[in-house]
Coordinates of C-alpha atoms in Angstrom, one line a residue:
X1 CA -6.2 -0.8 25.3
X2 CA -5.0 0.5 28.7
X3 CA -6.1 4.0 29.5
X4 CA -8.3 4.4 26.5
X5 CA -12.1 4.6 26.6
X6 CA -14.4 2.4 24.6
X7 CA -16.7 4.8 22.9
X8 CA -18.8 4.9 19.7
X9 CA -16.9 5.7 16.5
X10 CA -19.0 8.9 16.3
X11 CA -18.0 10.0 19.8
X12 CA -15.3 12.6 20.3
X13 CA -12.4 12.9 22.7
X14 CA -12.7 16.6 23.3
X15 CA -13.4 16.2 27.0
X16 CA -10.1 14.5 27.8
X17 CA -7.8 16.7 29.8
X18 CA -5.1 18.3 27.7
X19 CA -4.5 15.1 25.9
X20 CA -0.9 14.6 24.9
X21 CA 0.1 11.9 22.4
X22 CA 3.2 11.1 24.3
X23 CA 1.1 9.8 27.2
X24 CA 0.5 6.6 25.3
X25 CA 4.1 5.7 25.8
X26 CA 4.9 3.6 28.8
X27 CA 8.7 4.1 28.4
X28 CA 10.9 7.2 28.0
X29 CA 12.1 7.6 24.4
X30 CA 15.5 6.2 23.9
X31 CA 18.2 8.5 22.6
X32 CA 19.4 6.1 19.9
X33 CA 21.7 7.2 17.2
X34 CA 20.0 7.2 13.8
X35 CA 20.7 4.0 11.9
X36 CA 20.9 3.3 8.3
X37 CA 17.7 2.6 6.5
X38 CA 18.8 -1.0 5.8
X39 CA 21.0 -3.6 7.3
X40 CA 24.4 -4.8 5.9
X41 CA 22.8 -7.7 4.0
X42 CA 20.3 -5.6 2.2
X43 CA 23.0 -2.9 1.5
X44 CA 25.2 -5.4 -0.2
X45 CA 22.4 -6.9 -2.2
X46 CA 21.0 -3.5 -3.2
X47 CA 24.5 -2.3 -4.2
X48 CA 24.9 -5.1 -6.6
X49 CA 21.7 -4.3 -8.4
X50 CA 22.4 -0.5 -8.5
X51 CA 26.0 -0.8 -9.5
X52 CA 24.8 -2.2 -12.8
X53 CA 22.9 1.0 -13.4
X54 CA 25.8 3.2 -12.3
X55 CA 24.5 4.1 -8.8
X56 CA 27.5 3.3 -6.6
X57 CA 28.9 4.6 -3.3
X58 CA 25.9 3.4 -1.3
X59 CA 28.2 2.6 1.6
X60 CA 28.2 6.3 2.5
X61 CA 24.4 6.7 2.1
X62 CA 22.4 7.3 5.2
X63 CA 18.8 8.3 5.8
X64 CA 18.7 12.1 6.0
X65 CA 19.1 13.3 9.6
X66 CA 18.1 16.5 11.4
X67 CA 15.0 18.6 11.0
X68 CA 14.7 20.7 7.9
X69 CA 13.6 24.3 7.8
X70 CA 9.9 25.0 7.0
X71 CA 10.4 25.6 3.3
X72 CA 13.7 23.8 2.6
X73 CA 13.6 20.0 2.2
X74 CA 16.7 18.3 3.6
X75 CA 16.8 16.1 0.5
X76 CA 17.5 19.0 -1.8
X77 CA 20.2 20.5 0.4
X78 CA 22.3 17.3 0.4
X79 CA 23.0 17.3 -3.3
X80 CA 25.4 19.4 -5.4
X81 CA 23.0 19.5 -8.3
X82 CA 20.0 21.9 -8.6
X83 CA 16.8 20.1 -7.5
X84 CA 13.8 20.2 -9.8
X85 CA 11.7 23.3 -9.2
X86 CA 8.7 21.0 -8.6
X87 CA 10.3 19.7 -5.4
X88 CA 9.9 23.0 -3.4
X89 CA 6.4 23.5 -4.8
X90 CA 5.5 20.0 -3.7
X91 CA 6.8 20.5 -0.2
X92 CA 4.8 23.7 0.2
X93 CA 1.7 21.9 -1.0
X94 CA 2.3 19.0 1.3
X95 CA 2.7 21.3 4.3
X96 CA -0.5 23.1 3.5
X97 CA -2.3 19.7 3.9
X98 CA -1.1 19.2 7.5
X99 CA -3.8 18.5 10.1
X100 CA -3.3 19.5 13.7
X101 CA -4.9 18.2 16.9
X102 CA -4.3 20.4 19.9
X103 CA -1.4 22.1 18.1
X104 CA 0.3 18.8 17.2
X105 CA 0.5 17.6 13.5
X106 CA -1.3 14.2 13.3
X107 CA -1.6 13.7 9.5
X108 CA -2.4 15.2 6.1
X109 CA -5.9 15.7 4.5
X110 CA -6.7 13.7 1.4
X111 CA -7.0 16.8 -0.9
X112 CA -6.6 20.5 -0.6
X113 CA -8.8 21.5 -3.5
X114 CA -10.6 24.8 -2.8
X115 CA -12.0 24.8 -6.4
X116 CA -14.2 21.8 -5.7
X117 CA -17.7 22.5 -4.5
X118 CA -18.1 19.0 -2.9
X119 CA -15.7 18.3 -0.1
X120 CA -17.2 14.9 0.7
X121 CA -14.5 13.1 2.8
X122 CA -11.4 14.6 1.1
X123 CA -10.9 16.8 4.2
X124 CA -10.2 13.8 6.3
X125 CA -6.9 12.0 7.2
X126 CA -7.0 8.6 5.5
X127 CA -4.7 5.9 6.9
X128 CA -3.7 4.6 3.4
X129 CA -3.4 8.1 2.0
X130 CA -1.1 9.3 4.7
X131 CA 1.5 6.5 4.1
X132 CA 3.5 8.3 1.3
X133 CA 3.2 11.6 3.3
X134 CA 4.7 9.8 6.3
X135 CA 7.5 8.4 4.2
X136 CA 8.3 11.8 2.8
X137 CA 8.5 13.3 6.3
X138 CA 10.7 10.4 7.5
X139 CA 13.0 10.7 4.6
X140 CA 13.2 14.5 5.3
X141 CA 14.2 13.9 8.9
X142 CA 10.8 14.9 10.4
X143 CA 9.6 11.8 12.2
X144 CA 7.4 13.5 14.9
X145 CA 4.3 13.8 12.7
X146 CA 4.6 10.1 11.9
X147 CA 4.9 9.2 15.5
X148 CA 1.8 11.4 16.3
X149 CA -0.2 9.7 13.6
X150 CA 0.7 6.2 14.7
X151 CA -0.3 7.0 18.3
X152 CA -3.5 8.8 17.3
X153 CA -4.7 6.0 15.1
X154 CA -3.7 3.5 17.7
X155 CA -6.0 5.3 20.2
X156 CA -8.8 5.2 17.6
X157 CA -8.4 1.5 17.3
X158 CA -9.5 1.2 20.9
X159 CA -12.9 2.8 20.2
X160 CA -16.0 0.6 20.1
X161 CA -16.9 0.3 16.4
X162 CA -20.5 -0.3 15.3
X163 CA -22.3 -0.3 12.0
X164 CA -26.0 -0.4 12.6
X165 CA -26.3 -3.0 15.3
X166 CA -23.2 -5.0 14.4
X167 CA -19.9 -4.6 16.3
X168 CA -16.7 -4.7 14.3
X169 CA -13.6 -6.6 15.5
X170 CA -11.6 -4.9 18.2
X171 CA -8.5 -4.7 16.1
X172 CA -10.0 -2.9 13.1
X173 CA -8.3 0.4 12.2
X174 CA -10.2 3.4 10.9
X175 CA -10.4 4.2 7.2
X176 CA -10.0 7.9 8.2
X177 CA -10.5 10.5 10.8
X178 CA -11.4 14.2 10.9
X179 CA -10.3 16.9 13.3
X180 CA -13.0 19.4 14.1
X181 CA -11.9 22.8 15.6
X182 CA -14.3 24.8 17.8
X183 CA -13.0 28.4 17.7
X184 CA -15.5 29.5 20.4
X185 CA -14.8 26.8 23.0
X186 CA -11.2 26.5 21.7
X187 CA -11.5 22.7 21.6
X188 CA -10.5 20.0 19.1
X189 CA -12.5 16.8 18.6
X190 CA -11.9 13.8 16.4
X191 CA -14.5 11.8 14.5
X192 CA -13.4 8.5 13.0
X193 CA -14.9 6.5 10.2
X194 CA -14.5 2.7 10.3
X195 CA -16.6 2.1 7.3
X196 CA -20.0 3.2 8.6
X197 CA -19.8 6.3 6.4
X198 CA -18.0 4.9 3.4
X199 CA -19.6 4.2 0.1
X200 CA -20.9 0.7 0.3
X201 CA -20.3 0.6 4.1
X202 CA -17.2 -1.6 3.7
X203 CA -14.5 -1.6 6.5
X204 CA -11.0 -1.0 5.2
X205 CA -9.0 -4.3 5.5
X206 CA -5.8 -2.5 4.4
X207 CA -5.7 0.1 7.2
X208 CA -4.3 -2.2 9.8
X209 CA -1.7 -3.6 7.4
X210 CA -0.5 -0.1 6.4
X211 CA -0.3 0.9 10.1
X212 CA 2.0 -2.0 10.9
X213 CA 4.1 -1.3 7.8
X214 CA 4.4 2.3 8.7
X215 CA 5.4 1.5 12.3
X216 CA 8.2 -0.6 10.9
X217 CA 9.3 2.2 8.5
X218 CA 9.3 4.7 11.5
X219 CA 11.4 2.3 13.5
X220 CA 13.8 1.5 10.7
X221 CA 14.2 5.2 9.8
X222 CA 14.8 6.6 13.3
X223 CA 16.4 3.7 15.1
X224 CA 13.9 4.4 17.9
X225 CA 12.7 1.0 19.2
X226 CA 10.9 2.5 22.2
X227 CA 7.6 3.3 20.3
X228 CA 7.1 -0.1 18.8
X229 CA 8.0 -1.8 22.1
X230 CA 5.4 0.1 24.2
X231 CA 2.6 -2.0 25.7
X232 CA 0.0 -0.2 23.6
X233 CA 1.8 -0.7 20.2
X234 CA 2.4 -4.3 21.0
X235 CA -1.3 -4.8 21.8
X236 CA -2.3 -2.9 18.7
X237 CA -0.2 -5.2 16.5
X238 CA -1.7 -8.3 18.2
X239 CA -5.2 -7.1 17.8
X240 CA -4.7 -6.6 14.1
X241 CA -3.1 -10.1 13.8
X242 CA -5.9 -11.6 15.8
X243 CA -8.4 -10.4 13.2
X244 CA -6.5 -11.8 10.2
X245 CA -5.0 -15.0 11.7
X246 CA -8.3 -16.3 13.2
X247 CA -9.3 -19.8 12.0
X248 CA -12.4 -20.3 10.0
X249 CA -13.7 -22.3 7.1
X250 CA -11.1 -21.2 4.6
X251 CA -9.1 -23.8 2.8
X252 CA -6.5 -21.2 1.6
X253 CA -4.0 -19.1 3.6
X254 CA -5.2 -16.0 1.7
X255 CA -7.6 -13.5 3.2
X256 CA -11.2 -13.5 2.1
X257 CA -12.4 -9.9 1.4
X258 CA -15.4 -7.9 0.3
X259 CA -15.4 -5.6 -2.7
X260 CA -14.2 -2.1 -2.0
X261 CA -12.0 -2.9 1.1
X262 CA -8.8 -1.4 -0.1
X263 CA -7.5 1.5 -2.3
X264 CA -10.1 0.3 -4.8
X265 CA -12.9 1.3 -2.5
X266 CA -15.8 0.9 -4.9
X267 CA -17.3 -2.1 -6.6
X268 CA -14.8 -3.4 -9.1
X269 CA -15.0 -7.2 -8.9
X270 CA -12.1 -7.6 -6.5
X271 CA -14.1 -9.6 -3.9
X272 CA -12.6 -12.9 -2.9
X273 CA -8.8 -12.9 -2.6
X274 CA -7.5 -9.7 -4.2
X275 CA -3.8 -9.5 -4.8
X276 CA -3.5 -6.0 -3.2
X277 CA -4.8 -7.3 0.2
X278 CA -2.7 -10.6 0.0
X279 CA 0.5 -8.7 -0.8
X280 CA -0.1 -6.2 2.0
X281 CA -1.1 -9.0 4.4
X282 CA 2.2 -10.8 3.6
X283 CA 4.2 -7.6 4.1
X284 CA 2.4 -6.7 7.4
X285 CA 3.0 -10.2 8.7
X286 CA 6.7 -9.9 8.1
X287 CA 6.9 -6.4 9.6
X288 CA 4.9 -7.6 12.7
X289 CA 7.3 -10.5 13.1
X290 CA 10.2 -8.0 13.4
X291 CA 8.3 -5.7 15.7
X292 CA 6.8 -8.1 18.2
X293 CA 8.7 -8.6 21.5
X294 CA 9.6 -12.3 21.9
X295 CA 7.9 -12.7 25.3
X296 CA 5.5 -15.5 26.0
X297 CA 2.5 -14.1 24.1
X298 CA 4.7 -12.5 21.4
X299 CA 6.5 -15.8 20.6
X300 CA 3.1 -17.5 20.2
X301 CA 2.1 -14.8 17.6
X302 CA 5.5 -15.1 15.9
X303 CA 5.1 -18.9 15.6
X304 CA 1.6 -18.4 14.0
X305 CA 3.0 -15.7 11.7
X306 CA 5.8 -18.0 10.6
X307 CA 3.4 -20.8 9.7
X308 CA 1.1 -18.5 7.8
X309 CA 3.9 -16.9 5.9
X310 CA 5.2 -20.2 4.6
X311 CA 1.7 -21.3 3.5
X312 CA 0.9 -17.9 2.0
X313 CA 4.2 -17.6 0.0
X314 CA 3.7 -21.1 -1.4
X315 CA 0.1 -20.4 -2.4
X316 CA 0.8 -17.0 -3.9
X317 CA 4.0 -17.8 -5.8
X318 CA 2.3 -20.9 -7.2
X319 CA -1.3 -20.2 -7.9
X320 CA -1.4 -16.4 -8.4
X321 CA 1.7 -16.3 -10.6
X322 CA 1.2 -16.0 -14.4
X323 CA 3.8 -16.0 -17.1
X324 CA 3.8 -17.2 -20.7
X325 CA 4.4 -20.9 -19.8
X326 CA 1.7 -20.9 -17.0
X327 CA -0.8 -19.2 -19.3
X328 CA -0.2 -21.9 -21.9
X329 CA -0.7 -24.6 -19.2
X330 CA -4.0 -23.0 -18.0
X331 CA -5.1 -22.8 -21.7
X332 CA -4.7 -26.6 -21.9
X333 CA -6.4 -27.4 -18.6
X334 CA -8.8 -30.3 -18.3
X335 CA -11.9 -29.6 -16.1
X336 CA -14.1 -31.5 -13.6
X337 CA -11.1 -33.3 -12.1
X338 CA -11.6 -34.9 -8.7
X339 CA -9.0 -36.1 -6.1
X340 CA -5.8 -34.6 -4.7
X341 CA -3.9 -35.4 -7.9
X342 CA -6.0 -32.9 -9.9
X343 CA -3.9 -30.5 -12.1
X344 CA -6.7 -27.9 -12.4
X345 CA -7.2 -27.6 -8.6
X346 CA -9.6 -24.6 -8.8
X347 CA -11.5 -26.1 -11.8
X348 CA -10.9 -23.0 -13.9
X349 CA -12.6 -23.3 -17.3
X350 CA -10.0 -22.5 -20.1
X351 CA -12.7 -20.8 -22.1
X352 CA -13.0 -18.2 -19.3
X353 CA -9.5 -16.8 -20.1
X354 CA -10.1 -13.4 -21.7
X355 CA -8.8 -12.8 -25.2
X356 CA -6.7 -9.7 -24.3
X357 CA -4.4 -11.6 -22.0
X358 CA -3.0 -13.8 -24.8
X359 CA -1.7 -10.6 -26.6
X360 CA -0.8 -8.8 -23.4
X361 CA 1.5 -11.6 -22.0
X362 CA 5.1 -11.2 -23.4
X363 CA 7.4 -14.1 -23.9
X364 CA 9.6 -12.8 -21.1
X365 CA 7.8 -11.4 -18.1
X366 CA 5.0 -12.2 -15.7
X367 CA 2.9 -10.9 -12.9
X368 CA 0.6 -11.8 -10.0
X369 CA -3.0 -11.9 -11.3
X370 CA -5.8 -10.1 -9.5
X371 CA -7.6 -13.0 -7.8
X372 CA -7.8 -16.8 -7.6
X373 CA -10.8 -18.6 -6.1
X374 CA -12.9 -21.7 -7.1
X375 CA -13.6 -21.6 -10.8
X376 CA -12.4 -18.1 -11.1
X377 CA -9.2 -16.3 -12.1
X378 CA -9.1 -12.6 -12.5
X379 CA -6.3 -12.1 -15.0
X380 CA -6.2 -8.3 -14.7
X381 CA -3.0 -6.5 -13.8
X382 CA -3.1 -4.6 -10.4
X383 CA -0.2 -2.3 -9.9
X384 CA -0.2 -1.9 -6.1
X385 CA -0.3 -5.6 -5.5
X386 CA 2.6 -6.4 -7.8
X387 CA 4.8 -3.5 -6.5
X388 CA 4.2 -4.6 -2.9
X389 CA 4.9 -8.2 -3.9
X390 CA 8.4 -7.0 -5.0
X391 CA 9.0 -4.8 -1.9
X392 CA 7.9 -7.4 0.6
X393 CA 9.7 -10.2 -1.2
X394 CA 6.5 -12.1 -1.7
X395 CA 7.8 -12.3 -5.3
X396 CA 10.9 -14.4 -5.7
X397 CA 13.9 -12.5 -7.2
X398 CA 13.1 -14.2 -10.5
X399 CA 9.5 -13.2 -10.3
X400 CA 10.4 -9.6 -9.4
X401 CA 12.6 -9.4 -12.5
X402 CA 9.8 -10.8 -14.6
X403 CA 7.3 -8.2 -13.3
X404 CA 9.8 -5.4 -14.3
X405 CA 10.3 -7.1 -17.7
X406 CA 6.5 -7.0 -18.2
X407 CA 6.3 -3.3 -17.3
X408 CA 9.0 -2.5 -19.9
X409 CA 7.5 -4.7 -22.5
X410 CA 4.0 -3.3 -22.0
X411 CA 5.0 0.3 -21.3
X412 CA 2.3 2.0 -23.4
X413 CA -0.4 -0.1 -21.7
X414 CA 0.8 0.2 -18.1
X415 CA 2.6 3.6 -18.0
X416 CA 1.6 5.5 -21.1
X417 CA 1.8 9.3 -20.7
X418 CA 1.2 9.3 -16.9
X419 CA 2.3 6.6 -14.5
X420 CA 0.7 4.3 -13.4
X421 CA -2.3 2.2 -14.4
X422 CA -4.0 1.1 -11.2
X423 CA -5.7 -1.8 -13.1
X424 CA -5.3 -3.1 -16.7
X425 CA -7.3 -3.5 -18.8
X426 CA -10.5 -1.4 -18.2
X427 CA -13.8 -3.2 -18.3
X428 CA -16.7 -1.8 -20.3
X429 CA -20.1 -2.5 -21.9
X430 CA -22.0 -5.5 -20.5
X431 CA -19.1 -6.5 -18.2
X432 CA -18.9 -3.0 -16.8
X433 CA -22.6 -3.0 -16.0
X434 CA -22.4 -6.4 -14.3
X435 CA -19.1 -5.9 -12.4
X436 CA -19.5 -2.3 -11.2
X437 CA -23.3 -2.1 -11.1
X438 CA -23.2 0.7 -13.7
X439 CA -20.9 2.8 -11.5
X440 CA -20.8 6.3 -13.2
X441 CA -17.4 7.1 -11.6
X442 CA -15.7 3.9 -12.8
X443 CA -16.4 4.1 -16.5
X444 CA -13.7 2.6 -18.8
X445 CA -10.2 4.1 -18.5
X446 CA -11.3 6.3 -15.5
X447 CA -10.7 6.2 -11.8
X448 CA -10.3 2.7 -10.5
X449 CA -11.3 1.2 -13.9
X450 CA -8.0 1.7 -15.8
X451 CA -7.3 5.2 -14.5
X452 CA -3.7 6.3 -14.1
X453 CA -2.7 7.2 -10.5
X454 CA 0.4 9.3 -9.8
X455 CA 0.6 8.1 -6.2
X456 CA 1.7 4.7 -7.5
X457 CA 4.9 6.4 -8.7
X458 CA 6.6 5.9 -5.3
X459 CA 5.8 2.2 -5.2
X460 CA 7.1 1.7 -8.7
X461 CA 10.2 3.7 -8.0
X462 CA 10.9 1.5 -4.9
X463 CA 10.4 -1.6 -6.9
X464 CA 12.7 -0.3 -9.7
X465 CA 15.5 0.4 -7.2
X466 CA 15.1 -2.9 -5.5
X467 CA 15.3 -4.8 -8.8
X468 CA 18.2 -2.7 -10.1
X469 CA 16.2 -0.8 -12.7
X470 CA 16.5 2.8 -11.6
X471 CA 16.4 3.9 -15.3
X472 CA 12.7 2.9 -15.4
X473 CA 12.0 5.0 -12.3
X474 CA 13.8 8.0 -13.7
X475 CA 11.8 7.8 -16.9
X476 CA 8.4 7.6 -15.1
X477 CA 9.4 10.5 -12.8
X478 CA 10.2 12.6 -15.8
X479 CA 6.8 11.8 -17.3
X480 CA 5.1 12.9 -14.1
X481 CA 7.2 16.1 -13.9
X482 CA 5.9 17.1 -17.3
X483 CA 2.3 17.3 -16.1
X484 CA 1.7 17.1 -12.4
X485 CA 2.5 20.6 -11.2
X486 CA 1.0 22.2 -14.3
X487 CA -2.2 20.2 -13.8
X488 CA -2.3 21.1 -10.0
X489 CA -1.5 17.6 -8.7
X490 CA -4.6 15.7 -9.8
X491 CA -5.8 12.6 -8.0
X492 CA -5.9 10.5 -11.2
X493 CA -5.8 10.7 -15.0
X494 CA -8.2 9.2 -17.5
X495 CA -7.8 7.6 -20.9
X496 CA -6.0 4.7 -22.3
X497 CA -2.7 6.5 -22.1
X498 CA -3.5 8.6 -19.0
X499 CA -3.5 11.8 -21.1
X500 CA -6.5 13.6 -19.5
X501 CA -7.1 14.9 -16.0
X502 CA -9.7 12.6 -14.4
X503 CA -13.3 13.7 -14.9
X504 CA -13.9 13.8 -11.1
X505 CA -10.3 14.0 -10.0
X506 CA -9.6 16.4 -7.0
X507 CA -6.7 18.9 -7.5
X508 CA -3.9 19.1 -5.0
X509 CA -4.4 15.5 -4.0
X510 CA -2.0 15.0 -1.1
X511 CA -0.8 11.5 -2.0
X512 CA -0.1 12.6 -5.6
X513 CA 2.2 15.2 -4.1
X514 CA 3.8 13.0 -1.5
X515 CA 4.1 10.1 -3.9
X516 CA 6.2 12.3 -6.2
X517 CA 8.4 13.5 -3.3
X518 CA 9.1 10.0 -2.0
X519 CA 9.9 8.7 -5.5
X520 CA 12.3 11.7 -6.0
X521 CA 14.0 11.2 -2.7
X522 CA 14.5 7.5 -3.1
X523 CA 16.1 8.0 -6.5
X524 CA 18.4 10.6 -5.0
X525 CA 19.3 8.4 -2.0
X526 CA 18.5 4.7 -2.6
X527 CA 19.3 4.0 1.1
X528 CA 15.7 5.2 1.8
X529 CA 14.5 2.0 0.3
X530 CA 15.2 0.1 3.5
X531 CA 12.2 1.8 5.2
X532 CA 9.7 0.1 2.9
X533 CA 11.5 -2.9 1.5
X534 CA 12.1 -6.4 3.0
X535 CA 14.8 -8.7 1.9
X536 CA 14.0 -12.3 0.9
X537 CA 13.5 -14.7 3.8
X538 CA 15.9 -17.5 3.0
X539 CA 13.7 -19.9 5.1
X540 CA 10.8 -19.5 2.7
X541 CA 12.3 -21.4 -0.3
X542 CA 11.0 -20.2 -3.7
X543 CA 8.4 -22.4 -5.3
X544 CA 9.8 -23.6 -8.6
X545 CA 6.9 -25.8 -9.4
X546 CA 3.5 -25.9 -7.8
X547 CA 3.7 -29.5 -6.6
X548 CA 4.1 -32.9 -8.2
X549 CA 0.3 -33.0 -8.7
X550 CA 0.5 -30.0 -10.9
X551 CA 2.9 -31.7 -13.3
X552 CA 1.2 -33.2 -16.3

């Protein structure tokens, strides 16, 4: 990256002369009038869905403009009704988590829990954790911190990244970074972690995808194209794309990943082709397509993206999708088939279907399963992957409705007393020992193994609004409001119903706070949905049947 040094991920940038984030820009910022959060097409389609639920008058809805006062969120001042008392408390807590580098806010720490004796890495700015914080600030008319974060992480991408003697790909984004203040020398330094300090030493595959998605959200919210069009941002997007679009031995368009490479950052049996990564990959590709300048190199990337999107949507909508009919078909599969006419293309053994899924699957409803690879289907429900599938339009309109039908039909299992189950069901006993390696943190119905994560509230709310089900979002927000503030904003909840504060959950977890704020603001003003939602690409025709060879 031009003007950026290649240094070890442990090196600092303290010796740079009065570093200013704005120097990464190669153009002056354009003074563009703030645009709506979504285009006319998405407005009309969103209005149809929301009108059924009584949310009309979207034509007059804009993303909130102007900078709020320190304590008063813009979102609460625009409404005639009294905001929930939690909102002001949440904003205060969110602002306490701000991290500054040379007097400029560059992110929010993962948790602000002074009661915890072990800080570990919860005092760092995580790329994935900052996303809901960024959305909250964008919705509140405070885009500068988001811009600073995007530029700072873009600079970190340019660092040389090594784990032991192995050099990571140039486009890899950090999992997190930490700002160190020296009060004596009055200097600030940054240390970044690209996976070399993480549990299991796994690089975060999702960081680059979230960065592209957030850049698009910033552009959509502010109407400011100048940031995305800088040489550095264009190069950063292309470096990420180069990593994930490179050709190899894969026979599938999905991305092959290690365990622990995403929000589920510990061993949980998601190695292979996890739904979370595939959905984020799909969304990032679509966002990148909109952000890339159509110059010679940009058009080449756009063509590669288009081909990959078509193959990926076909693969995911066909092979990862599970509903009552498809479950019955898999149950009747024959095995050991050979040739291109095989019905059971992945040679999945019907006896490997877990018993729970037969009772879990309603007659109406469906979802994208956790993983599909040779001789293996992970039938578990993963909330993030399915919500992102709706928001990115990886799911067809019919599949999106089916996912919401499933959530309503299996409310106790997936929502319970605290939204939302990150994974369902939990694994235990012998399976837990084999899959997690006896992980004491991921015991059944805890943490990543069936724990309930309040941060997922914002994704579920966005999915509800997009599918015309705001009443589901309202109900889940009310559930969260009954506990979150009283419990000091825990990271996660334990138990089958999410009734208990997680046994190792941090208090004042930032993305629990910001996730609530984003959900609340989107429900108040559904026009915010345009920041994080993509309409269906009409060129990618929905897959009704897998192919003629899948028809018995």
